[in-house]
């Protein structure tokens, strides 16, 4: 069996997995429900920033505490796919909230975190730029969701088909 991930790595992994799922469902609900839009966006914005902070912490944690090695018997193509998909997840977990922040900045919308705490804009108010960033945020979010599902599928394959300890190393 593979050695388990460090506790902090597991906590960050599962916390972010739950938050990302919540954010994706909140995002879909935001665009499909005008009556709940303002309530949902008030949740979505600070959670997005929390995820941005957590992905930075998680990346530093991963560099300081590398993950356990994959099983030696795992084919090279699957190792490459696992490594590439993990870095794609990190890139998307970073890009989605940054593009969201940039989109809101370009739209001129304030990003309220809690009470009177607001984030500064990272781009100038520019409607043309907003028109580009709005669909980019959506596309990146759906790409994150697709990558998330592929990651889940791979994890379940390790757990149920390969039974090689990879899945167990993240849940133990």
XYZ file of N, CA and C in Angstrom:
516
model
N 0.841 -1.192 0.000
C 0.000 0.000 0.000
C 0.882 1.250 0.000
N 0.428 2.270 -0.719
C 1.147 3.542 -0.754
C 1.077 4.206 0.609
N 2.147 4.939 0.943
C 2.115 5.664 2.217
C 1.032 6.729 2.136
N 0.401 7.051 3.257
C -0.674 8.044 3.218
C -0.137 9.461 2.990
N -0.990 10.292 2.456
C -0.674 11.706 2.348
C -0.599 12.287 3.754
N 0.192 13.332 3.965
C 0.195 13.996 5.277
C -1.206 14.530 5.602
N -1.493 14.652 6.888
C -2.815 15.085 7.333
C -3.221 16.428 6.720
N -2.322 17.416 6.707
C -2.659 18.718 6.143
C -3.037 18.588 4.666
N -2.318 17.766 3.936
C -2.632 17.555 2.516
C -4.027 16.969 2.353
N -4.364 16.003 3.181
C -5.696 15.387 3.094
C -6.789 16.380 3.470
N -6.554 17.170 4.514
C -7.555 18.166 4.925
C -7.779 19.211 3.831
N -6.700 19.694 3.243
C -6.825 20.667 2.159
C -7.531 20.052 0.951
N -7.164 18.838 0.619
C -7.755 18.146 -0.532
C -9.265 18.024 -0.385
N -9.728 17.476 0.730
C -11.162 17.214 0.898
C -11.946 18.501 1.142
N -11.352 19.468 1.834
C -12.026 20.756 2.026
C -12.224 21.442 0.685
N -11.173 21.465 -0.122
C -11.281 22.109 -1.426
C -12.225 21.354 -2.351
N -12.233 20.030 -2.281
C -13.157 19.251 -3.118
C -14.596 19.647 -2.810
N -14.935 19.743 -1.534
C -16.299 20.129 -1.146
C -16.613 21.562 -1.559
N -15.656 22.465 -1.336
C -15.878 23.867 -1.703
C -16.012 24.051 -3.215
N -15.215 23.336 -3.982
C -15.297 23.439 -5.436
C -16.644 22.927 -5.927
N -17.094 21.808 -5.406
C -18.422 21.313 -5.784
C -19.505 22.327 -5.424
N -19.416 22.872 -4.219
C -20.393 23.876 -3.798
C -20.354 25.082 -4.735
N -19.153 25.540 -5.068
C -19.024 26.709 -5.941
C -19.592 26.452 -7.334
N -19.357 25.267 -7.858
C -19.880 24.961 -9.182
C -21.405 24.951 -9.179
N -21.995 24.364 -8.155
C -23.449 24.337 -8.077
C -24.017 25.736 -7.800
N -23.344 26.498 -6.963
C -23.785 27.878 -6.712
C -23.693 28.692 -8.005
N -22.599 28.524 -8.745
C -22.427 29.250 -10.001
C -23.527 28.929 -11.010
N -23.854 27.657 -11.146
C -24.934 27.267 -12.055
C -26.260 27.840 -11.571
N -26.509 27.775 -10.273
C -27.761 28.317 -9.718
C -27.828 29.832 -9.916
N -26.681 30.516 -9.811
C -26.658 31.973 -9.980
C -27.155 32.380 -11.360
N -26.714 31.673 -12.379
C -27.082 32.067 -13.739
C -28.455 31.553 -14.155
N -29.025 30.672 -13.350
C -30.343 30.138 -13.716
C -31.470 30.652 -12.830
N -31.163 31.455 -11.820
C -32.196 31.936 -10.905
C -32.009 33.416 -10.622
N -32.824 34.227 -11.259
C -32.722 35.663 -11.018
C -33.170 36.043 -9.612
N -34.122 35.307 -9.054
C -34.634 35.670 -7.734
C -33.607 35.434 -6.625
N -32.728 34.471 -6.805
C -31.721 34.164 -5.779
C -30.333 34.688 -6.134
N -30.201 35.377 -7.251
C -28.893 35.769 -7.756
C -28.058 36.525 -6.727
N -28.615 37.559 -6.129
C -27.825 38.400 -5.219
C -27.399 37.642 -3.965
N -28.255 36.790 -3.468
C -27.900 35.977 -2.292
C -26.795 34.988 -2.648
N -26.901 34.373 -3.819
C -25.909 33.388 -4.239
C -24.564 34.038 -4.556
N -24.582 35.192 -5.205
C -23.322 35.863 -5.534
C -22.624 36.344 -4.257
N -23.407 36.682 -3.238
C -22.820 37.092 -1.956
C -22.087 35.927 -1.287
N -22.464 34.716 -1.629
C -21.763 33.519 -1.130
C -20.612 33.162 -2.069
N -20.874 33.252 -3.361
C -19.918 32.817 -4.387
C -18.613 33.622 -4.362
N -18.710 34.931 -4.227
C -17.504 35.776 -4.265
C -16.527 35.458 -3.136
N -16.948 35.492 -1.873
C -15.960 35.196 -0.824
C -15.474 33.744 -0.849
N -16.333 32.807 -1.262
C -15.870 31.415 -1.367
C -14.817 31.278 -2.462
N -14.986 32.033 -3.543
C -13.984 32.015 -4.605
C -12.631 32.506 -4.113
N -12.646 33.562 -3.338
C -11.394 34.086 -2.780
C -10.811 33.108 -1.767
N -11.670 32.493 -0.958
C -11.194 31.465 -0.018
C -10.518 30.331 -0.780
N -11.111 29.899 -1.876
C -10.498 28.842 -2.685
C -9.163 29.289 -3.271
N -9.073 30.545 -3.671
C -7.807 31.065 -4.194
C -6.722 31.017 -3.119
N -7.066 31.405 -1.907
C -6.113 31.343 -0.787
C -5.739 29.890 -0.503
N -6.747 29.018 -0.462
C -6.486 27.607 -0.159
C -5.637 26.928 -1.227
N -5.838 27.280 -2.495
C -5.020 26.650 -3.529
C -3.574 27.119 -3.410
N -3.352 28.356 -3.002
C -1.983 28.829 -2.778
C -1.351 28.063 -1.608
N -2.107 27.911 -0.519
C -1.612 27.143 0.632
C -1.348 25.695 0.208
N -2.270 25.157 -0.571
C -2.130 23.762 -0.999
C -0.914 23.561 -1.893
N -0.650 24.511 -2.766
C 0.514 24.406 -3.647
C 1.807 24.457 -2.837
N 1.881 25.383 -1.896
C 3.068 25.453 -1.023
C 3.204 24.146 -0.230
N 2.088 23.656 0.286
C 2.111 22.407 1.039
C 2.601 21.250 0.166
N 2.139 21.214 -1.081
C 2.548 20.128 -1.990
C 4.048 20.194 -2.275
N 4.575 21.414 -2.412
C 6.008 21.553 -2.672
C 6.840 21.183 -1.448
N 6.321 21.497 -0.249
C 7.039 21.167 0.981
C 6.842 19.716 1.414
N 5.677 19.160 1.116
C 5.346 17.766 1.460
C 4.860 17.056 0.210
N 5.784 16.600 -0.622
C 5.372 15.965 -1.884
C 4.456 14.768 -1.636
N 3.594 14.486 -2.616
C 2.687 13.346 -2.457
C 3.461 12.038 -2.465
N 2.844 10.982 -1.928
C 3.497 9.676 -1.976
C 3.701 9.249 -3.430
N 4.700 8.440 -3.681
C 4.921 7.991 -5.063
C 3.778 7.093 -5.528
N 3.535 7.137 -6.820
C 2.541 6.240 -7.404
C 3.107 4.822 -7.418
N 2.249 3.826 -7.499
C 2.742 2.436 -7.496
C 3.739 2.189 -8.626
N 4.775 1.435 -8.323
C 5.828 1.148 -9.302
C 5.273 0.427 -10.524
N 4.237 -0.378 -10.342
C 3.671 -1.152 -11.446
C 2.761 -0.324 -12.355
N 2.518 0.910 -11.992
C 1.621 1.758 -12.782
C 2.292 2.103 -14.114
N 1.599 1.884 -15.237
C 2.196 2.179 -16.544
C 2.600 3.648 -16.680
N 3.643 3.889 -17.443
C 4.192 5.239 -17.611
C 3.146 6.221 -18.142
N 2.303 5.781 -19.061
C 1.299 6.675 -19.629
C 0.289 7.103 -18.564
N -0.053 6.215 -17.645
C -0.967 6.577 -16.558
C -0.291 7.497 -15.548
N 0.992 7.288 -15.307
C 1.741 8.191 -14.425
C 1.758 9.607 -14.999
N 2.038 9.684 -16.300
C 2.069 10.981 -16.970
C 0.688 11.640 -16.918
N -0.361 10.864 -17.168
C -1.724 11.399 -17.114
C -2.059 11.886 -15.704
N -1.656 11.137 -14.692
C -1.925 11.537 -13.303
C -1.207 12.836 -12.970
N 0.054 12.926 -13.329
C 0.837 14.132 -13.035
C 0.276 15.331 -13.785
N -0.008 15.159 -15.072
C -0.539 16.260 -15.878
C -1.909 16.710 -15.368
N -2.761 15.756 -14.996
C -4.099 16.136 -14.539
C -4.048 16.856 -13.194
N -3.100 16.488 -12.344
C -2.971 17.198 -11.074
C -2.543 18.649 -11.301
N -1.587 18.858 -12.186
C -1.152 20.227 -12.458
C -2.229 21.022 -13.189
N -3.028 20.334 -14.031
C -4.160 21.014 -14.668
C -5.176 21.442 -13.612
N -5.441 20.571 -12.634
C -6.348 20.930 -11.540
C -5.837 22.155 -10.791
N -4.555 22.175 -10.453
C -3.984 23.330 -9.753
C -4.125 24.598 -10.595
N -3.811 24.500 -11.886
C -3.908 25.671 -12.757
C -5.345 26.192 -12.812
N -6.304 25.288 -12.932
C -7.704 25.700 -13.003
C -8.211 26.211 -11.657
N -7.788 25.584 -10.564
C -8.210 26.051 -9.235
C -7.680 27.454 -8.963
N -6.593 27.802 -9.596
C -6.044 29.153 -9.485
C -6.725 30.096 -10.489
N -6.851 29.644 -11.738
C -7.347 30.504 -12.806
C -8.808 30.899 -12.633
N -9.657 29.980 -12.214
C -11.089 30.292 -12.131
C -11.356 31.467 -11.186
N -10.850 31.446 -9.951
C -11.130 32.610 -9.093
C -10.407 33.888 -9.537
N -9.215 33.772 -10.099
C -8.511 34.976 -10.566
C -9.271 35.607 -11.732
N -9.737 34.783 -12.655
C -10.512 35.320 -13.775
C -11.838 35.889 -13.267
N -12.441 35.246 -12.269
C -13.664 35.797 -11.667
C -13.416 37.160 -11.040
N -12.329 37.276 -10.304
C -11.948 38.555 -9.682
C -11.693 39.608 -10.761
N -10.961 39.221 -11.807
C -10.670 40.142 -12.905
C -11.960 40.551 -13.615
N -12.863 39.602 -13.816
C -14.140 39.870 -14.473
C -14.944 40.904 -13.683
N -15.046 40.694 -12.382
C -15.791 41.640 -11.542
C -15.114 43.003 -11.500
N -13.790 43.008 -11.506
C -13.058 44.271 -11.549
C -13.361 45.020 -12.843
N -13.313 44.305 -13.973
C -13.591 44.933 -15.266
C -15.032 45.424 -15.351
N -15.942 44.740 -14.657
C -17.349 45.148 -14.645
C -17.588 46.326 -13.709
N -16.631 46.595 -12.843
C -16.790 47.680 -11.878
C -17.555 47.260 -10.637
N -17.696 45.960 -10.432
C -18.421 45.463 -9.252
C -17.461 45.299 -8.083
N -17.846 45.740 -6.907
C -16.988 45.533 -5.731
C -17.026 44.064 -5.303
N -15.930 43.622 -4.751
C -15.858 42.243 -4.269
C -15.816 42.291 -2.752
N -16.991 42.143 -2.168
C -17.134 42.190 -0.713
C -16.825 40.814 -0.145
N -15.907 40.789 0.796
C -15.582 39.530 1.460
C -16.478 39.340 2.672
N -16.298 40.187 3.673
C -17.088 40.116 4.899
C -17.292 41.542 5.406
N -18.520 41.889 5.721
C -18.788 43.212 6.263
C -18.265 44.311 5.364
N -17.375 45.134 5.901
C -16.821 46.262 5.155
C -15.486 45.929 4.495
N -15.142 44.649 4.420
C -13.870 44.232 3.818
C -14.096 43.918 2.336
N -13.434 44.703 1.496
C -13.542 44.547 0.051
C -12.158 44.287 -0.531
N -12.130 43.539 -1.621
C -10.886 43.350 -2.357
C -10.711 44.509 -3.332
N -9.474 44.895 -3.570
C -9.251 45.944 -4.574
C -9.450 45.358 -5.979
N -9.809 46.188 -6.934
C -9.908 45.686 -8.310
C -8.514 45.332 -8.831
N -8.457 44.297 -9.668
C -7.164 43.919 -10.251
C -7.076 44.332 -11.719
N -8.189 44.861 -12.251
C -8.211 45.402 -13.610
C -9.031 46.683 -13.597
N -8.787 47.557 -14.558
C -9.614 48.767 -14.637
C -11.019 48.425 -15.147
N -11.949 49.305 -14.839
C -13.316 49.142 -15.344
C -13.278 49.224 -16.864
N -13.712 48.148 -17.536
C -13.648 48.080 -18.998
C -14.686 47.067 -19.463
N -15.760 47.571 -20.071
C -16.863 46.689 -20.485
C -16.424 45.666 -21.531
N -15.548 46.055 -22.429
C -15.076 45.123 -23.465
C -14.286 43.977 -22.830
N -13.473 44.307 -21.857
C -12.711 43.282 -21.155
C -13.645 42.371 -20.361
N -14.652 42.955 -19.725
C -15.656 42.154 -19.014
C -16.343 41.179 -19.977
N -16.652 41.649 -21.180
C -17.330 40.806 -22.166
C -16.488 39.603 -22.571
N -15.182 39.714 -22.447
C -14.281 38.589 -22.733
C -14.153 37.684 -21.499
N -14.003 38.307 -20.336
C -13.749 37.538 -19.111
C -14.974 36.774 -18.623
N -16.163 37.283 -18.865
C -17.382 36.617 -18.385
C -17.511 35.204 -18.957
N -17.460 35.029 -20.287
C -17.530 33.656 -20.807
C -16.270 32.851 -20.485
N -15.125 33.523 -20.366
C -13.895 32.798 -20.011
C -14.034 32.169 -18.627
N -14.625 32.910 -17.684
C -14.837 32.380 -16.329
C -15.736 31.147 -16.382
N -16.782 31.212 -17.183
C -17.704 30.080 -17.312
C -17.017 28.875 -17.944
N -16.283 29.097 -19.018
C -15.589 27.996 -19.696
C -14.571 27.358 -18.760
N -13.805 28.180 -18.057
C -12.812 27.643 -17.121
C -13.488 26.868 -15.990
N -14.627 27.357 -15.509
C -15.348 26.653 -14.436
C -15.827 25.289 -14.919
N -16.361 25.225 -16.133
C -16.805 23.930 -16.663
C -15.621 23.010 -16.932
N -14.507 23.572 -17.373
C -13.298 22.769 -17.567
C -12.803 22.233 -16.220
N -12.876 23.068 -15.188
C -12.518 22.608 -13.837
C -13.438 21.470 -13.409
N -14.728 21.608 -13.653
C -15.678 20.568 -13.281
C -15.385 19.270 -14.040
N -15.094 19.367 -15.324
C -14.766 18.177 -16.122
C -13.486 17.517 -15.613
N -12.496 18.324 -15.294
C -11.232 17.785 -14.772
C -11.449 17.169 -13.399
N -12.281 17.805 -12.593
C -12.659 17.288 -11.269
C -13.307 15.909 -11.425
N -14.239 15.786 -12.383
C -14.908 14.495 -12.603
C -13.933 13.434 -13.104
N -13.009 13.823 -13.972
C -11.990 12.872 -14.442
C -11.112 12.424 -13.278
N -10.769 13.357 -12.401
C -9.972 13.039 -11.210
C -10.735 12.067 -10.302
N -12.014 12.330 -10.100
C -12.849 11.442 -9.302
C -12.928 10.058 -9.936
N -13.099 10.026 -11.243
C -13.131 8.744 -11.946
C -11.834 7.968 -11.795
N -10.714 8.665 -11.893
C -9.416 8.007 -11.720
C -9.260 7.498 -10.290
N -9.687 8.304 -9.317
C -9.596 7.878 -7.913
C -10.434 6.628 -7.671
N -11.643 6.617 -8.216
C -12.501 5.442 -8.043
C -11.943 4.222 -8.775
N -11.297 4.452 -9.908
C -10.649 3.349 -10.623
C -9.533 2.754 -9.775
N -8.752 3.619 -9.132
C -7.700 3.112 -8.231
C -8.314 2.322 -7.073
N -9.426 2.829 -6.538
C -10.054 2.193 -5.376
C -10.731 0.879 -5.735
N -11.470 0.851 -6.836
C -12.338 -0.286 -7.136
C -11.775 -1.272 -8.148
N -10.900 -0.803 -9.044
C -10.375 -1.679 -10.088
C -8.941 -2.097 -9.777
N -8.054 -1.102 -9.662
C -6.644 -1.416 -9.423
C -6.391 -1.893 -8.002
N -7.139 -1.346 -7.043
C -6.965 -1.677 -5.621
C -5.493 -1.623 -5.229
N -4.842 -0.505 -5.630
C -3.391 -0.376 -5.450
C -2.982 0.531 -4.296
N -3.954 1.003 -3.510
C -3.646 1.831 -2.344
C -3.580 3.319 -2.626
N -3.682 3.733 -3.886
C -3.602 5.152 -4.207
C -4.764 5.907 -3.578
N -5.970 5.411 -3.729
C -7.140 6.068 -3.156
C -7.051 6.065 -1.638
N -6.680 4.942 -1.094
C -6.595 4.820 0.358
C -5.589 5.803 0.947
N -4.538 6.135 0.195
C -3.516 7.065 0.713
C -4.088 8.466 0.946
N -5.219 8.792 0.286
C -5.817 10.114 0.465
C -6.954 10.080 1.482
N -7.436 8.915 1.843
C -8.552 8.854 2.792
C -8.157 8.307 4.154
N -7.008 7.716 4.255
C -6.593 7.108 5.528
C -6.159 8.142 6.514
